[in-house]
Amino acid sequence: MNSKGNLFIFALLGFIVVAAIPPLIMMFFPAADIIMRLILIFTLYSTVKGYLGSGMIPLLLSAILIYLLVIKHAFLTTSIFVFFYVLLAFNFLSVIIWGLNIAMMVTKRH
Amino acid sequence: MFEFSFLTALFFTEIFQDYNLALKIFALLSIISFVKNHVGTGPLGLAIMIGISWFILFDAWSFFGGVYVLYTLLTMGVSGILIDFFFVGQQHITPHGMEAPKGTQADVAERNRARQHAMHQAHARGRMLR
């Protein structure tokens, strides 16, 4: 496999590791779990409110989404949220790819 | 063993169904917001909302579900990852340090100069032949 393929595999592994960090933190630190769930609830409610405004229907839809995403599958949702809304929005994934590329080139030279 | 695999399959099916429902709700929000911005919330707007929602969420969801996921990912900037992968991955370390990235302004100017020079030469050669 060429270096491009190696970079792809390492980038994929790096993304998986980065995506697995928030659920692990939530598992080991209960306070982080509660804070993350609160952040998710605020984000979901503000998203629905941004689309529909205030009223009964936005509250109902927010409640359904909060039950499904925050109460039932909190770990997976947190992972997706941190990966796509935080790391991707602030272009941190580019830093990971760049760092992996540099590390691979340096390793290849020595 | 069978029980374990059955429970695992059930768990993933449940996750898929829950996320599918959440995705449908987000798609519904997008449809409502889109129609509201363009047509308003009158009877015509409501009829269009219901029509589009029925078509996208129930009739052709197997197609539009994927399209909506793709749209969301592109909105978040997933294409940036591909750009990084294909452009940052091109860089090499030379004995003098990191190689300059290809396609800079100086690179384009140099290419343009070379092209103009070649065109002048071809033109001059054509005049000599005449």
Short mmCIF file of C-alpha atoms in Angstrom, two decimals:
data_model
loop_
_atom_site.label_atom_id
_atom_site.label_comp_id
_atom_site.label_asym_id
_atom_site.label_seq_id
_atom_site.Cartn_x
_atom_site.Cartn_y
_atom_site.Cartn_z
CA MET A 1 0.00 0.00 0.00
CA ASN A 2 1.38 3.47 -0.88
CA SER A 3 1.84 6.39 1.54
CA LYS A 4 -1.51 7.91 0.49
CA GLY A 5 -3.32 4.74 1.53
CA ASN A 6 -1.40 4.69 4.81
CA LEU A 7 -2.33 8.31 5.50
CA PHE A 8 -5.99 7.49 4.82
CA ILE A 9 -5.94 4.56 7.25
CA PHE A 10 -4.11 6.55 9.95
CA ALA A 11 -6.46 9.52 9.49
CA LEU A 12 -9.45 7.19 9.83
CA LEU A 13 -7.98 5.62 12.98
CA GLY A 14 -7.21 9.07 14.35
CA PHE A 15 -10.79 10.20 13.75
CA ILE A 16 -12.15 7.09 15.48
CA VAL A 17 -9.90 7.68 18.50
CA VAL A 18 -10.90 11.37 18.66
CA ALA A 19 -14.59 10.46 18.37
CA ALA A 20 -14.22 7.88 21.17
CA ILE A 21 -12.72 10.36 23.67
CA PRO A 22 -15.94 12.24 24.69
CA PRO A 23 -17.92 9.06 25.59
CA LEU A 24 -14.92 7.77 27.57
CA ILE A 25 -14.68 11.03 29.50
CA MET A 26 -18.43 10.83 30.18
CA MET A 27 -18.05 7.26 31.45
CA PHE A 28 -15.22 8.07 33.86
CA PHE A 29 -16.38 11.52 35.05
CA PRO A 30 -20.09 11.71 35.94
CA ALA A 31 -19.96 15.51 36.16
CA ALA A 32 -18.80 15.67 32.53
CA ASP A 33 -21.68 13.37 31.63
CA ILE A 34 -24.23 15.76 33.15
CA ILE A 35 -22.60 18.84 31.62
CA MET A 36 -22.45 17.25 28.18
CA ARG A 37 -26.10 16.20 28.39
CA LEU A 38 -27.05 19.76 29.39
CA ILE A 39 -25.09 21.18 26.44
CA LEU A 40 -26.86 18.74 24.10
CA ILE A 41 -30.27 19.68 25.51
CA PHE A 42 -29.57 23.41 25.08
CA THR A 43 -28.28 22.86 21.55
CA LEU A 44 -31.27 20.76 20.51
CA TYR A 45 -33.80 23.16 22.01
CA SER A 46 -32.15 26.22 20.47
CA THR A 47 -31.97 24.47 17.08
CA VAL A 48 -35.67 23.59 17.11
CA LYS A 49 -36.55 27.06 18.42
CA GLY A 50 -34.49 28.61 15.64
CA TYR A 51 -36.49 26.69 13.04
CA LEU A 52 -40.02 26.97 14.47
CA GLY A 53 -39.97 29.77 17.07
CA SER A 54 -41.52 29.31 20.51
CA GLY A 55 -44.77 27.46 21.17
CA MET A 56 -46.13 24.04 21.96
CA ILE A 57 -44.99 22.18 18.82
CA PRO A 58 -41.29 23.15 19.17
CA LEU A 59 -41.41 22.03 22.80
CA LEU A 60 -42.93 18.69 21.79
CA LEU A 61 -40.40 18.12 19.00
CA SER A 62 -37.55 19.14 21.34
CA ALA A 63 -38.83 16.68 23.93
CA ILE A 64 -38.89 13.84 21.37
CA LEU A 65 -35.40 14.69 20.14
CA ILE A 66 -34.04 15.05 23.69
CA TYR A 67 -35.49 11.67 24.66
CA LEU A 68 -34.10 9.93 21.58
CA LEU A 69 -30.70 11.58 21.39
CA VAL A 70 -29.81 12.70 24.92
CA ILE A 71 -31.54 10.22 27.22
CA LYS A 72 -31.52 7.06 25.11
CA HIS A 73 -28.26 7.32 23.16
CA ALA A 74 -26.25 9.98 24.99
CA PHE A 75 -22.79 8.53 24.31
CA LEU A 76 -23.22 8.16 20.56
CA THR A 77 -24.88 11.56 20.23
CA THR A 78 -22.09 13.23 22.23
CA SER A 79 -19.51 11.59 20.04
CA ILE A 80 -21.25 12.79 16.86
CA PHE A 81 -21.82 16.25 18.35
CA VAL A 82 -18.21 16.78 19.41
CA PHE A 83 -16.84 15.35 16.18
CA PHE A 84 -19.05 17.28 13.75
CA TYR A 85 -20.15 20.40 15.61
CA VAL A 86 -16.98 21.19 17.55
CA LEU A 87 -13.94 19.63 15.88
CA LEU A 88 -15.13 19.93 12.29
CA ALA A 89 -16.59 23.42 12.80
CA PHE A 90 -13.26 24.68 14.18
CA ASN A 91 -11.26 22.78 11.53
CA PHE A 92 -9.42 20.73 14.11
CA LEU A 93 -9.63 17.65 11.87
CA SER A 94 -7.34 19.44 9.39
CA VAL A 95 -4.77 19.74 12.16
CA ILE A 96 -5.02 15.99 12.78
CA ILE A 97 -4.52 15.16 9.08
CA TRP A 98 -1.62 17.63 8.83
CA GLY A 99 0.03 16.26 11.98
CA LEU A 100 -0.35 12.66 10.83
CA ASN A 101 1.10 13.53 7.43
CA ILE A 102 4.12 15.24 9.02
CA ALA A 103 4.60 12.34 11.46
CA MET A 104 4.46 9.81 8.61
CA MET A 105 6.94 11.78 6.48
CA VAL A 106 9.38 12.14 9.39
CA THR A 107 9.06 8.42 10.21
CA LYS A 108 9.71 7.53 6.56
CA ARG A 109 12.88 9.67 6.42
CA HIS A 110 14.47 7.98 9.48
CA MET B 1 -23.80 -17.14 21.14
CA PHE B 2 -26.95 -16.87 19.03
CA GLU B 3 -28.64 -14.90 21.78
CA PHE B 4 -25.67 -12.50 21.96
CA SER B 5 -25.64 -11.87 18.21
CA PHE B 6 -29.43 -11.48 18.19
CA LEU B 7 -29.29 -8.92 21.01
CA THR B 8 -26.44 -7.06 19.28
CA ALA B 9 -28.42 -6.94 16.03
CA LEU B 10 -31.48 -5.75 17.94
CA PHE B 11 -29.42 -3.05 19.67
CA PHE B 12 -28.06 -1.71 16.38
CA THR B 13 -31.49 -1.90 14.74
CA GLU B 14 -32.92 0.11 17.61
CA ILE B 15 -30.16 2.73 17.32
CA PHE B 16 -30.77 2.96 13.57
CA GLN B 17 -34.52 3.37 14.02
CA ASP B 18 -34.09 6.04 16.72
CA TYR B 19 -31.61 8.02 14.66
CA ASN B 20 -33.83 7.62 11.60
CA LEU B 21 -36.72 9.17 13.50
CA ALA B 22 -34.50 12.01 14.78
CA LEU B 23 -33.27 12.61 11.23
CA LYS B 24 -36.87 12.74 9.98
CA ILE B 25 -37.69 15.36 12.61
CA PHE B 26 -34.69 17.47 11.56
CA ALA B 27 -35.72 17.11 7.89
CA LEU B 28 -39.26 18.17 8.82
CA LEU B 29 -37.86 21.25 10.58
CA SER B 30 -35.84 22.14 7.48
CA ILE B 31 -38.89 21.73 5.23
CA ILE B 32 -41.10 23.86 7.51
CA SER B 33 -38.47 26.59 7.77
CA PHE B 34 -37.83 26.57 4.00
CA VAL B 35 -41.52 26.82 3.05
CA LYS B 36 -42.18 29.40 5.79
CA ASN B 37 -39.41 31.64 4.46
CA HIS B 38 -40.54 31.38 0.84
CA VAL B 39 -44.35 31.14 0.92
CA GLY B 40 -45.33 32.06 4.49
CA THR B 41 -47.70 30.21 6.81
CA GLY B 42 -50.96 30.78 4.91
CA PRO B 43 -53.17 27.97 3.55
CA LEU B 44 -50.99 27.65 0.44
CA GLY B 45 -47.84 27.41 2.58
CA LEU B 46 -49.44 24.77 4.81
CA ALA B 47 -50.55 22.73 1.78
CA ILE B 48 -47.03 22.89 0.29
CA MET B 49 -45.50 21.95 3.67
CA ILE B 50 -47.77 18.91 3.96
CA GLY B 51 -47.15 17.86 0.34
CA ILE B 52 -43.36 18.18 0.50
CA SER B 53 -43.22 16.57 3.96
CA TRP B 54 -45.29 13.59 2.81
CA PHE B 55 -43.18 13.14 -0.32
CA ILE B 56 -39.79 13.49 1.39
CA LEU B 57 -40.45 11.85 4.77
CA PHE B 58 -42.76 8.99 3.77
CA ASP B 59 -42.81 8.41 0.02
CA ALA B 60 -39.12 8.65 -0.92
CA TRP B 61 -37.32 8.70 2.44
CA SER B 62 -34.94 5.93 1.41
CA PHE B 63 -33.51 8.37 -1.14
CA PHE B 64 -33.95 11.69 0.66
CA GLY B 65 -32.60 10.32 3.96
CA GLY B 66 -29.21 9.82 2.37
CA VAL B 67 -29.46 13.16 0.56
CA TYR B 68 -30.29 14.92 3.83
CA VAL B 69 -27.35 13.30 5.63
CA LEU B 70 -25.06 14.33 2.76
CA TYR B 71 -26.47 17.87 2.82
CA THR B 72 -25.92 18.13 6.57
CA LEU B 73 -22.38 16.79 6.36
CA LEU B 74 -21.50 19.17 3.52
CA THR B 75 -23.01 22.06 5.47
CA MET B 76 -20.76 21.18 8.39
CA GLY B 77 -17.72 21.19 6.10
CA VAL B 78 -16.86 17.53 5.58
CA SER B 79 -15.51 18.43 2.14
CA GLY B 80 -12.73 20.25 4.02
CA ILE B 81 -11.47 16.88 5.25
CA LEU B 82 -11.19 15.64 1.65
CA ILE B 83 -9.42 18.84 0.62
CA ASP B 84 -6.98 18.46 3.50
CA PHE B 85 -6.42 14.82 2.69
CA PHE B 86 -5.68 15.42 -0.99
CA PHE B 87 -3.79 18.74 -0.71
CA VAL B 88 -1.99 18.58 2.63
CA GLY B 89 -1.11 14.97 1.84
CA GLN B 90 0.80 16.16 -1.27
CA GLN B 91 3.46 17.96 0.77
CA HIS B 92 6.94 16.43 1.01
CA ILE B 93 9.97 17.09 3.16
CA THR B 94 13.05 18.03 1.12
CA PRO B 95 16.62 18.38 2.50
CA HIS B 96 15.89 22.14 2.78
CA GLY B 97 12.72 21.63 4.84
CA MET B 98 9.05 21.49 3.84
CA GLU B 99 8.32 21.82 0.14
CA ALA B 100 6.22 24.87 -0.80
CA PRO B 101 2.61 24.00 -1.60
CA LYS B 102 1.71 23.71 -5.28
CA GLY B 103 -0.69 26.18 -6.86
CA THR B 104 0.37 29.36 -5.05
CA GLN B 105 0.00 32.80 -6.63
CA ALA B 106 3.72 32.86 -7.55
CA ASP B 107 3.37 29.43 -9.16
CA VAL B 108 0.41 30.60 -11.28
CA ALA B 109 2.28 33.79 -12.33
CA GLU B 110 5.32 31.75 -13.35
CA ARG B 111 3.15 29.38 -15.41
CA ASN B 112 1.46 32.37 -17.12
CA ARG B 113 4.85 33.92 -17.95
CA ALA B 114 6.09 30.63 -19.43
CA ARG B 115 2.90 30.28 -21.50
CA GLN B 116 3.15 33.84 -22.82
CA HIS B 117 6.80 33.31 -23.70
CA ALA B 118 5.92 30.11 -25.61
CA MET B 119 3.11 31.93 -27.46
CA HIS B 120 5.47 34.76 -28.47
CA GLN B 121 8.00 32.29 -29.74
CA ALA B 122 5.38 30.39 -31.75
CA HIS B 123 4.11 33.67 -33.19
CA ALA B 124 7.64 34.77 -34.18
CA ARG B 125 8.29 31.38 -35.76
CA GLY B 126 5.08 31.72 -37.78
CA ARG B 127 6.17 35.18 -39.04
CA MET B 128 9.55 33.82 -40.07
CA LEU B 129 7.92 31.05 -42.12
CA ARG B 130 5.64 33.50 -43.96
#
